[in-house]
Amino acid sequence: MEINCAEDQIVEKIELLPENQLKGLRLPTIRRFPKYLRILWELSSMGRDVVSSEKIANELNIDSITVRKDLAFTGIIGKPKIGYSISLLINGIERLIKPNNQTNIFLIGAGNLGAALLGYKGFEKHGYNIIAAFDSDPYKIGTTIHNKPVLSIDKITEIVEIPGDNIGVLCVPGNVAQQTAEILVKSGIRAIWNFTNVELKVPGHVTVLSEDLSSSLAVLSVNMKKNAYK
Amino acid sequence: MEINCAEDQIVEKIELLPENQLKGLRLPTIRRFPKYLRILWELSSMGRDVVSSEKIANELNIDSITVRKDLAFTGIIGKPKIGYSISLLINGIERLIKPNNQTNIFLIGAGNLGAALLGYKGFEKHGYNIIAAFDSDPYKIGTTIHNKPVLSIDKITEIVEIPGDNIGVLCVPGNVAQQTAEILVKSGIRAIWNFTNVELKVPGHVTVLSEDLSSSLAVLSVNMKKNAYK
DNA sequence: AACAAATTGATAATTATTTATCGATATATA
DNA sequence: TATATATCGATAAATAATTATCAATTTGTT
């Protein structure tokens, strides 16, 4: 599956950021970037031109030093007494976190959660093309959910035909998660956004990001207990 | 809203863990506990009695030292050459992360995501009681989703009547998120699991945990780009 | 033009988290 | 019984992330 779309690989390379700009980027910083973007988009729509790190920090309940350190990764420099140019920041952040031009989302498993994710506005807003859903339920196949077609899971190998970076959003039951992931890998997928609670085993060239609601529930529970003492 | 259910407060205190057992617990550790639980539950169902930190670590692709440090918080001690008692570990972890006996979940906003979360099996599995959904859509009010009643959002203040710790799962549109959160606070909620992309402002006695899919998408995107260099 | 205020960005300090090292111990085996 | 081995748990080291300090700079004000 590494052999497909040699041309696309080249196109992609051209659009890549210099490696060292990504290198120092750490997880907490990356996770904050979309939060900055949301604030910047809003300020921009209000007609504002500049913003201070302090202002952003207050909106997010974090420290302004953290904001400045994060923003430094974009290469955008602020002016003392003034702050940062909002439009430059938006460009700078998007350059770091936006997907490459042709990045396609395929949703696997159009159950409750899958159907909900098909309606997630963030895909388009952040530059992803959500193409279709795959399911094995004959009653769902042929229908559309949020205007996206639901296709037979047997058709999944055809995604290799689609040019660009293809991301699979895995929303199948846990007991078929690993085998479905393997089909995705064979189909030439570059990344899996894993909403099952299974730890997937995939080759190194495939990027996996797992969501885990039970982890969050645990945090909520412990925070509540800690909060009871205050 | 701090004045309700004095008796329940007392009951709750009795069930609380010693404060210092929670104190050192850090976020990464808390987030791993449910992952350990899943493995332990599975091993237990297979009839296994003991497990080594190395085995757990391999399943999760983490370091065994991390596992041992995490498990130390449970107070359970393992045996050299043998490992840990699975049943003791399960008890120990649940003691830390399980909610208090009567912890109720209310879902606010029965849209796509909300409806999906109503079907989330993790609530029951981890000891939460999912009671009802609230919505403002008259076509939804009076119906059930995943066997849970959908009630008018006007009824929300009545949750203060329900004994126990009440958690609100916030799935409303972003533009009404803050105002809905304030209603929840007035209604005596103790925690909010926030699935909107708004940073909520709530009093200190209310615990908030925010999910943010766009943060995850950013991580996925950057990881894909980094992976392209390898 | 001098000064005050706001804000950045660099460096340093602190705190959090992961990873390494290693002695101690329980079990199995020769 | 002695020895080898797996494994824990304590301590230490290394890495990551946040927070503090402060000089430099830009703008506005007297």
Coordinates of C-alpha atoms (C1' of nucleotides) in Angstrom, one line a residue:
Chain A
M1 CA 0.0 0.0 0.0
E2 CA 3.0 2.3 0.1
I3 CA 3.2 2.2 -3.7
N4 CA 0.1 4.2 -4.6
C5 CA 0.0 7.7 -5.9
A6 CA 3.6 8.5 -6.4
E7 CA 2.7 11.7 -8.1
D8 CA 0.6 12.8 -5.2
Q9 CA 3.5 12.2 -2.9
I10 CA 5.5 14.6 -4.9
V11 CA 2.8 17.2 -4.9
E12 CA 2.5 16.8 -1.2
K13 CA 6.2 17.2 -0.5
I14 CA 6.1 20.6 -2.2
E15 CA 3.4 21.8 0.2
L16 CA 5.2 20.5 3.3
L17 CA 6.5 22.8 5.9
P18 CA 10.2 22.8 6.7
E19 CA 10.7 19.8 9.0
N20 CA 12.3 21.8 11.7
Q21 CA 9.3 24.1 12.0
L22 CA 7.3 21.0 13.0
K23 CA 10.0 19.4 15.0
G24 CA 9.7 21.4 18.2
L25 CA 5.9 21.4 18.2
R26 CA 4.6 19.7 21.3
L27 CA 1.3 18.1 21.9
P28 CA -0.1 20.7 24.3
T29 CA 0.8 23.5 21.9
I30 CA -0.8 21.7 19.0
R31 CA -4.0 21.2 21.0
R32 CA -4.1 24.9 21.8
F33 CA -3.8 26.1 18.2
P34 CA -7.4 25.5 17.2
K35 CA -8.5 27.3 20.3
Y36 CA -6.4 30.3 19.3
L37 CA -7.9 30.1 15.8
R38 CA -11.4 30.2 17.1
I39 CA -10.7 33.3 19.1
L40 CA -8.8 34.9 16.1
W41 CA -11.6 34.1 13.7
E42 CA -14.1 35.7 16.0
L43 CA -12.0 38.8 16.6
S44 CA -11.4 39.1 12.9
S45 CA -15.1 38.8 12.1
M46 CA -15.6 41.7 14.6
G47 CA -13.3 43.8 12.5
R48 CA -10.3 43.7 14.9
D49 CA -6.8 43.8 13.5
V50 CA -4.5 43.1 16.4
V51 CA -4.6 41.2 19.6
S52 CA -2.4 40.8 22.6
S53 CA -1.2 37.5 24.1
E54 CA -2.8 38.6 27.4
K55 CA -6.2 38.9 25.7
I56 CA -6.0 35.5 24.2
A57 CA -4.8 34.0 27.5
N58 CA -7.7 35.5 29.4
E59 CA -10.2 34.0 27.0
L60 CA -8.7 30.5 27.5
N61 CA -7.9 30.8 31.1
I62 CA -4.2 30.1 30.5
D63 CA -1.0 32.1 31.0
S64 CA 0.0 34.7 28.5
I65 CA 3.6 33.4 28.5
T66 CA 2.2 30.1 27.2
V67 CA 0.4 31.9 24.4
R68 CA 3.5 33.8 23.4
K69 CA 5.6 30.7 23.4
D70 CA 3.0 28.9 21.3
L71 CA 2.7 31.7 18.8
A72 CA 6.4 31.9 18.4
F73 CA 6.2 28.6 16.5
T74 CA 4.2 30.3 13.7
G75 CA 7.2 32.6 13.1
I76 CA 4.8 35.6 13.4
I77 CA 6.4 38.3 15.5
G78 CA 4.3 40.7 17.5
K79 CA 4.9 44.4 18.2
P80 CA 5.5 45.6 21.8
K81 CA 2.6 47.7 23.1
I82 CA 0.5 46.6 20.1
G83 CA 0.2 42.8 20.0
Y84 CA 0.0 40.5 17.0
S85 CA -1.6 40.9 13.7
I86 CA -4.7 38.8 13.7
S87 CA -4.6 37.9 10.0
L88 CA -1.0 37.0 10.1
L89 CA -1.6 34.8 13.1
I90 CA -4.5 33.0 11.4
N91 CA -2.3 32.3 8.4
G92 CA 0.6 31.2 10.6
I93 CA -1.4 28.8 12.6
E94 CA -3.3 27.4 9.7
R95 CA 0.0 26.8 7.9
L96 CA 1.0 24.6 10.8
I97 CA -2.2 22.7 11.5
K98 CA -4.2 22.7 8.3
P99 CA -4.2 19.5 6.3
N100 CA -2.7 19.3 2.9
N101 CA -4.9 20.5 0.0
Q102 CA -6.6 17.3 -0.8
T103 CA -7.2 15.6 2.5
N104 CA -10.3 13.4 2.5
I105 CA -12.3 12.0 5.4
F106 CA -14.0 8.6 5.3
L107 CA -16.2 7.5 8.1
I108 CA -16.3 3.9 8.9
G109 CA -19.3 2.7 10.9
A110 CA -22.4 4.9 10.5
G111 CA -23.9 4.1 13.9
N112 CA -25.0 6.8 16.4
L113 CA -21.6 8.3 16.9
G114 CA -20.6 7.9 13.3
A115 CA -23.7 9.6 12.1
A116 CA -23.1 12.5 14.5
L117 CA -19.5 12.9 13.3
L118 CA -20.7 13.0 9.7
G119 CA -22.4 16.2 10.8
Y120 CA -19.4 17.7 12.5
K121 CA -18.8 21.2 11.0
G122 CA -15.2 21.2 12.0
F123 CA -14.1 19.0 9.1
E124 CA -14.9 21.6 6.5
K125 CA -14.0 24.5 8.7
H126 CA -10.5 23.1 9.2
G127 CA -10.0 22.2 5.6
Y128 CA -10.9 18.6 5.3
N129 CA -13.2 17.1 2.6
I130 CA -15.6 14.6 4.1
I131 CA -16.4 12.2 1.3
A132 CA -18.5 9.3 2.5
A133 CA -19.4 6.8 5.1
F134 CA -19.0 3.1 5.0
D135 CA -21.2 0.6 6.8
S136 CA -22.2 -3.1 6.6
D137 CA -25.9 -2.6 7.3
P138 CA -27.8 -3.2 4.1
Y139 CA -30.6 -0.8 5.4
K140 CA -28.1 2.0 5.6
I141 CA -26.2 1.4 2.4
G142 CA -27.5 3.6 -0.4
T143 CA -28.9 6.2 1.9
T144 CA -27.3 9.5 2.8
I145 CA -26.5 11.0 6.3
H146 CA -25.9 14.7 6.4
N147 CA -25.8 14.6 2.6
K148 CA -23.0 12.1 2.6
P149 CA -23.5 8.8 0.9
V150 CA -23.4 5.6 2.9
L151 CA -21.5 3.0 0.9
S152 CA -21.0 -0.7 1.4
I153 CA -18.0 -1.5 3.4
D154 CA -16.9 -3.8 0.6
K155 CA -16.3 -0.7 -1.5
I156 CA -13.7 0.5 0.9
T157 CA -10.7 -0.6 -1.0
E158 CA -11.6 1.9 -3.7
I159 CA -10.6 4.8 -1.6
V160 CA -7.1 4.0 -2.7
E161 CA -8.2 5.4 -6.0
I162 CA -8.9 8.8 -4.5
P163 CA -6.0 11.2 -4.8
G164 CA -4.7 13.0 -1.7
D165 CA -4.3 12.1 2.0
N166 CA -7.1 9.8 3.1
I167 CA -8.2 9.7 6.8
G168 CA -10.4 7.0 8.2
V169 CA -12.7 7.9 11.1
L170 CA -13.2 4.6 12.9
C171 CA -16.6 4.3 14.6
V172 CA -17.2 0.6 14.4
P173 CA -17.9 -1.7 17.4
G174 CA -14.8 -2.6 19.3
N175 CA -14.9 -6.2 18.4
V176 CA -14.3 -5.5 14.7
A177 CA -12.1 -2.5 15.3
Q178 CA -8.7 -4.1 14.6
Q179 CA -9.8 -6.0 11.5
T180 CA -11.5 -2.9 10.1
A181 CA -8.3 -0.9 10.8
E182 CA -6.4 -3.5 8.8
I183 CA -8.7 -3.1 5.9
L184 CA -8.2 0.6 6.0
V185 CA -4.4 0.2 6.0
K186 CA -4.6 -2.1 3.0
S187 CA -6.7 0.4 1.3
G188 CA -4.0 3.0 1.5
I189 CA -5.3 5.2 4.3
R190 CA -2.7 7.5 5.8
A191 CA -4.3 8.1 9.2
I192 CA -7.0 6.7 11.5
W193 CA -9.0 8.8 13.9
N194 CA -10.0 6.0 16.3
F195 CA -13.2 6.4 18.3
T196 CA -13.3 2.8 19.5
N197 CA -11.7 1.8 22.8
V198 CA -9.3 -0.6 21.2
E199 CA -5.6 0.1 20.9
L200 CA -5.0 -0.4 17.2
K201 CA -1.9 -2.1 15.8
V202 CA -0.9 -0.5 12.5
P203 CA 2.3 -0.1 10.5
G204 CA 4.4 2.9 11.3
H205 CA 3.5 4.9 8.2
V206 CA -0.1 5.1 9.4
T207 CA -0.9 7.8 11.9
V208 CA -3.4 6.9 14.6
L209 CA -5.1 9.2 17.0
S210 CA -7.4 7.7 19.6
E211 CA -10.3 9.3 21.4
D212 CA -11.3 7.8 24.7
L213 CA -14.4 9.0 26.4
S214 CA -13.8 6.8 29.4
S215 CA -10.5 8.6 30.1
S216 CA -12.3 11.9 30.1
L217 CA -15.0 10.5 32.4
A218 CA -12.3 9.4 34.8
V219 CA -10.8 12.9 34.8
L220 CA -14.3 14.3 35.4
S221 CA -14.9 12.0 38.3
V222 CA -11.6 12.6 40.0
N223 CA -11.8 16.3 39.5
M224 CA -15.3 16.2 41.2
K225 CA -13.9 14.4 44.1
K226 CA -11.0 16.7 44.5
N227 CA -13.4 19.7 44.2
A228 CA -15.4 18.3 47.0
Y229 CA -12.6 19.1 49.4
K230 CA -12.2 22.7 48.5
Chain B
M1 CA -27.4 26.4 44.8
E2 CA -24.9 25.2 47.4
I3 CA -27.7 24.8 49.9
N4 CA -29.4 21.7 48.5
C5 CA -29.2 18.2 49.8
A6 CA -27.3 18.6 53.0
E7 CA -27.9 14.9 53.9
D8 CA -26.4 13.8 50.6
Q9 CA -23.3 15.8 51.3
I10 CA -22.8 13.9 54.5
V11 CA -23.4 10.5 52.8
E12 CA -20.9 11.6 50.2
K13 CA -18.2 12.6 52.6
I14 CA -18.3 9.2 54.1
E15 CA -17.6 7.6 50.8
L16 CA -14.8 10.0 50.0
L17 CA -11.2 8.8 49.7
P18 CA -8.6 10.2 52.0
E19 CA -7.7 13.5 50.4
N20 CA -4.0 12.7 50.2
Q21 CA -4.7 9.6 48.0
L22 CA -6.1 11.9 45.4
K23 CA -3.7 14.7 45.8
G24 CA -0.7 13.3 43.9
L25 CA -2.9 12.0 41.1
R26 CA -2.0 13.7 37.9
L27 CA -3.9 14.0 34.7
P28 CA -1.9 11.6 32.6
T29 CA -2.2 8.9 35.3
I30 CA -6.0 9.5 35.6
R31 CA -6.5 9.2 31.9
R32 CA -4.6 5.9 31.8
F33 CA -6.6 4.3 34.6
P34 CA -9.7 3.4 32.4
K35 CA -7.3 1.9 29.9
Y36 CA -5.8 -0.3 32.6
L37 CA -9.3 -1.2 33.7
R38 CA -10.3 -2.3 30.2
I39 CA -7.4 -4.7 30.1
L40 CA -7.9 -6.0 33.6
W41 CA -11.6 -6.6 33.0
E42 CA -10.7 -8.5 29.9
L43 CA -8.0 -10.6 31.5
S44 CA -10.3 -11.3 34.4
S45 CA -13.1 -12.5 32.1
M46 CA -10.5 -14.8 30.6
G47 CA -9.9 -16.3 34.0
R48 CA -6.5 -14.8 34.7
D49 CA -5.6 -13.9 38.3
V50 CA -2.4 -11.9 38.0
V51 CA -0.7 -9.6 35.5
S52 CA 2.7 -8.0 35.2
S53 CA 3.3 -4.3 34.6
E54 CA 5.2 -5.3 31.5
K55 CA 2.1 -7.1 30.0
I56 CA -0.1 -4.1 30.6
A57 CA 2.5 -1.8 29.2
N58 CA 2.8 -3.8 26.0
E59 CA -0.9 -3.7 25.4
L60 CA -1.0 0.1 25.6
N61 CA 2.4 0.8 24.0
I62 CA 3.7 2.6 27.0
D63 CA 6.6 2.0 29.5
S64 CA 6.2 -0.6 32.3
I65 CA 7.7 1.9 34.7
T66 CA 4.9 4.3 34.0
V67 CA 2.4 1.5 34.7
R68 CA 4.0 0.6 38.0
K69 CA 4.1 4.3 39.1
D70 CA 0.4 4.6 38.2
L71 CA -0.6 1.5 39.9
A72 CA 1.3 2.5 43.1
F73 CA -1.5 5.2 43.5
T74 CA -4.0 2.4 44.1
G75 CA -2.0 1.2 47.1
I76 CA -2.1 -2.3 45.7
I77 CA 1.4 -3.9 45.9
G78 CA 2.6 -6.5 43.4
K79 CA 4.7 -9.5 44.0
P80 CA 8.2 -9.8 42.4
K81 CA 8.3 -12.5 39.8
I82 CA 4.5 -12.7 39.8
G83 CA 2.9 -9.4 39.2
Y84 CA -0.3 -7.8 40.5
S85 CA -3.6 -9.4 41.6
I86 CA -6.0 -8.5 38.9
S87 CA -9.0 -8.3 41.1
L88 CA -7.2 -6.2 43.7
L89 CA -6.1 -3.8 40.9
I90 CA -9.7 -3.6 39.6
N91 CA -10.9 -2.7 43.0
G92 CA -8.1 -0.3 43.6
I93 CA -8.5 1.6 40.4
E94 CA -12.3 1.7 40.6
R95 CA -12.0 3.1 44.1
L96 CA -10.1 6.0 42.7
I97 CA -12.0 6.8 39.5
K98 CA -15.5 5.5 40.1
P99 CA -18.1 8.2 40.8
N100 CA -19.9 8.3 44.2
N101 CA -22.8 5.9 44.5
Q102 CA -25.6 8.2 43.2
T103 CA -24.0 10.1 40.3
N104 CA -26.6 11.1 37.7
I105 CA -26.0 12.1 34.1
F106 CA -28.3 14.6 32.3
L107 CA -27.8 15.3 28.7
I108 CA -28.6 18.8 27.5
G109 CA -29.2 19.1 23.7
A110 CA -30.4 15.9 22.0
G111 CA -29.0 16.7 18.6
N112 CA -26.8 14.3 16.7
L113 CA -24.0 14.2 19.1
G114 CA -26.2 14.3 22.2
A115 CA -28.3 11.4 20.9
A116 CA -25.1 9.4 20.2
L117 CA -23.9 10.0 23.7
L118 CA -27.2 8.9 25.2
G119 CA -26.3 5.5 23.8
Y120 CA -22.7 5.6 25.2
K121 CA -22.3 2.3 27.1
G122 CA -19.4 3.7 29.2
F123 CA -21.8 5.6 31.5
E124 CA -23.3 2.5 33.0
K125 CA -20.1 0.5 32.8
H126 CA -18.3 3.1 34.9
G127 CA -21.0 3.5 37.4
Y128 CA -23.0 6.5 36.3
N129 CA -26.8 6.6 36.0
I130 CA -27.9 8.3 32.8
I131 CA -31.3 9.7 33.6
A132 CA -32.7 11.9 30.9
A133 CA -32.1 14.3 28.0
F134 CA -33.3 17.9 27.8
D135 CA -34.1 19.7 24.6
S136 CA -36.0 22.7 23.4
D137 CA -37.4 21.1 20.2
P138 CA -41.1 20.4 20.8
Y139 CA -40.9 17.5 18.3
K140 CA -38.3 15.8 20.5
I141 CA -39.8 16.5 23.8
G142 CA -41.9 13.5 25.0
T143 CA -40.0 11.0 22.9
T144 CA -37.3 8.7 24.1
I145 CA -33.8 8.2 22.7
H146 CA -32.0 5.0 23.7
N147 CA -34.8 4.5 26.2
K148 CA -34.1 7.8 27.9
P149 CA -36.8 10.4 28.1
V150 CA -36.4 13.7 26.3
L151 CA -37.8 16.4 28.5
S152 CA -38.4 20.1 28.0
I153 CA -35.5 22.2 28.8
D154 CA -37.8 24.2 31.1
K155 CA -37.9 21.2 33.4
I156 CA -34.2 21.4 34.0
T157 CA -34.3 23.2 37.3
E158 CA -36.0 20.1 38.7
I159 CA -32.8 18.2 38.6
V160 CA -31.9 19.9 41.9
E161 CA -34.6 17.6 43.4
I162 CA -32.7 14.5 42.5
P163 CA -30.4 13.3 45.2
G164 CA -26.7 12.7 44.4
D165 CA -24.1 14.3 42.3
N166 CA -25.6 15.5 39.1
I167 CA -23.5 15.9 35.9
G168 CA -24.7 17.8 32.9
V169 CA -23.4 16.7 29.5
L170 CA -23.6 19.9 27.4
C171 CA -24.3 19.2 23.7
V172 CA -26.1 22.4 22.7
P173 CA -25.1 24.8 19.9
G174 CA -22.1 27.0 20.8
N175 CA -24.2 30.2 20.7
V176 CA -26.3 29.1 23.7
A177 CA -23.6 27.2 25.5
Q178 CA -22.8 29.7 28.2
Q179 CA -26.4 30.6 29.0
T180 CA -27.3 26.9 29.2
A181 CA -24.3 26.3 31.5
E182 CA -25.6 29.0 33.8
I183 CA -29.0 27.4 34.0
L184 CA -27.3 24.1 34.8
V185 CA -25.3 25.8 37.6
K186 CA -28.4 27.4 39.0
S187 CA -30.0 24.0 38.9
G188 CA -27.4 22.7 41.3
I189 CA -25.3 20.7 38.9
R190 CA -21.9 19.7 40.2
A191 CA -20.1 19.1 37.0
I192 CA -20.4 19.8 33.3
W193 CA -19.0 17.7 30.5
N194 CA -18.7 20.3 27.8
F195 CA -18.9 19.1 24.2
T196 CA -19.3 22.6 22.8
N197 CA -16.3 24.6 21.6
V198 CA -17.0 27.4 24.0
E199 CA -14.9 28.0 27.1
L200 CA -17.4 28.1 29.9
K201 CA -17.3 30.5 32.8
V202 CA -18.7 28.8 35.9
P203 CA -18.2 29.2 39.7
G204 CA -15.4 27.3 41.3
H205 CA -17.5 24.6 42.9
V206 CA -18.6 23.4 39.5
T207 CA -16.2 21.1 37.7
V208 CA -15.9 21.5 34.0
L209 CA -14.3 19.1 31.5
S210 CA -14.2 20.2 27.9
E211 CA -13.9 17.9 24.9
D212 CA -12.6 19.6 21.8
L213 CA -12.6 17.6 18.5
S214 CA -10.8 20.4 16.7
S215 CA -7.8 20.0 19.0
S216 CA -7.7 16.4 18.2
L217 CA -8.0 17.0 14.5
A218 CA -5.0 19.4 14.8
V219 CA -2.9 16.7 16.5
L220 CA -3.9 14.2 13.8
S221 CA -2.9 16.7 11.1
V222 CA 0.5 17.6 12.5
N223 CA 1.3 14.0 13.3
M224 CA 0.5 13.1 9.6
K225 CA 2.8 15.8 8.5
K226 CA 5.6 14.7 10.8
N227 CA 5.0 11.1 9.7
A228 CA 5.6 12.1 6.1
Y229 CA 9.3 12.8 6.9
K230 CA 10.0 9.4 8.3
Chain C
dA1 C1' 12.1 65.6 23.7
dA2 C1' 11.6 63.1 27.9
dC3 C1' 8.9 59.9 30.2
dA4 C1' 5.3 56.4 31.3
dA5 C1' 2.8 52.4 30.0
dA6 C1' 2.0 48.2 27.5
dT7 C1' 3.7 44.4 25.5
dT8 C1' 6.9 41.4 23.3
dG9 C1' 10.6 37.8 23.4
dA10 C1' 14.6 35.9 25.5
dT11 C1' 16.5 33.6 29.4
dA12 C1' 15.9 31.3 33.7
dA13 C1' 13.5 28.8 37.3
dT14 C1' 10.1 25.7 38.5
dT15 C1' 7.1 22.0 38.2
dA16 C1' 5.4 17.9 35.9
dT17 C1' 6.1 13.6 33.5
dT18 C1' 8.6 10.0 31.6
dT19 C1' 12.4 7.0 31.5
dA20 C1' 16.6 4.7 33.6
dT21 C1' 19.1 2.2 37.2
dC22 C1' 19.4 -1.0 40.5
dG23 C1' 18.8 -3.5 44.8
dA24 C1' 15.4 -6.6 46.9
dT25 C1' 12.3 -10.4 46.7
dA26 C1' 9.5 -14.4 45.2
dT27 C1' 9.5 -18.4 42.5
dA28 C1' 11.3 -22.0 39.6
dT29 C1' 15.1 -25.1 38.5
dA30 C1' 19.3 -27.5 38.8
Chain D
dT1 C1' 20.1 -25.8 49.0
dA2 C1' 22.2 -22.7 45.7
dT3 C1' 21.4 -20.3 41.6
dA4 C1' 19.0 -18.0 37.9
dT5 C1' 15.2 -15.2 36.5
dA6 C1' 11.3 -12.3 36.5
dT7 C1' 9.4 -8.6 38.6
dC8 C1' 8.6 -5.1 41.8
dG9 C1' 9.4 -0.5 44.0
dA10 C1' 12.6 3.1 45.3
dT11 C1' 15.6 6.5 43.9
dA12 C1' 17.8 9.1 40.4
dA13 C1' 18.1 11.2 35.8
dA14 C1' 16.3 13.1 31.8
dT15 C1' 12.9 15.3 29.3
dA16 C1' 8.7 18.2 28.7
dA17 C1' 5.8 21.9 30.0
dT18 C1' 4.6 25.8 32.5
dT19 C1' 5.5 29.9 34.9
dA20 C1' 8.7 33.9 36.3
dT21 C1' 11.8 37.6 35.4
dC22 C1' 13.3 41.3 32.9
dA23 C1' 15.5 44.0 29.2
dA24 C1' 14.1 45.9 24.8
dT25 C1' 10.8 48.2 22.0
dT26 C1' 6.8 50.7 20.4
dT27 C1' 3.4 54.1 21.2
dG28 C1' 1.1 57.7 23.6
dT29 C1' 1.4 61.7 26.8
dT30 C1' 3.3 65.6 29.1

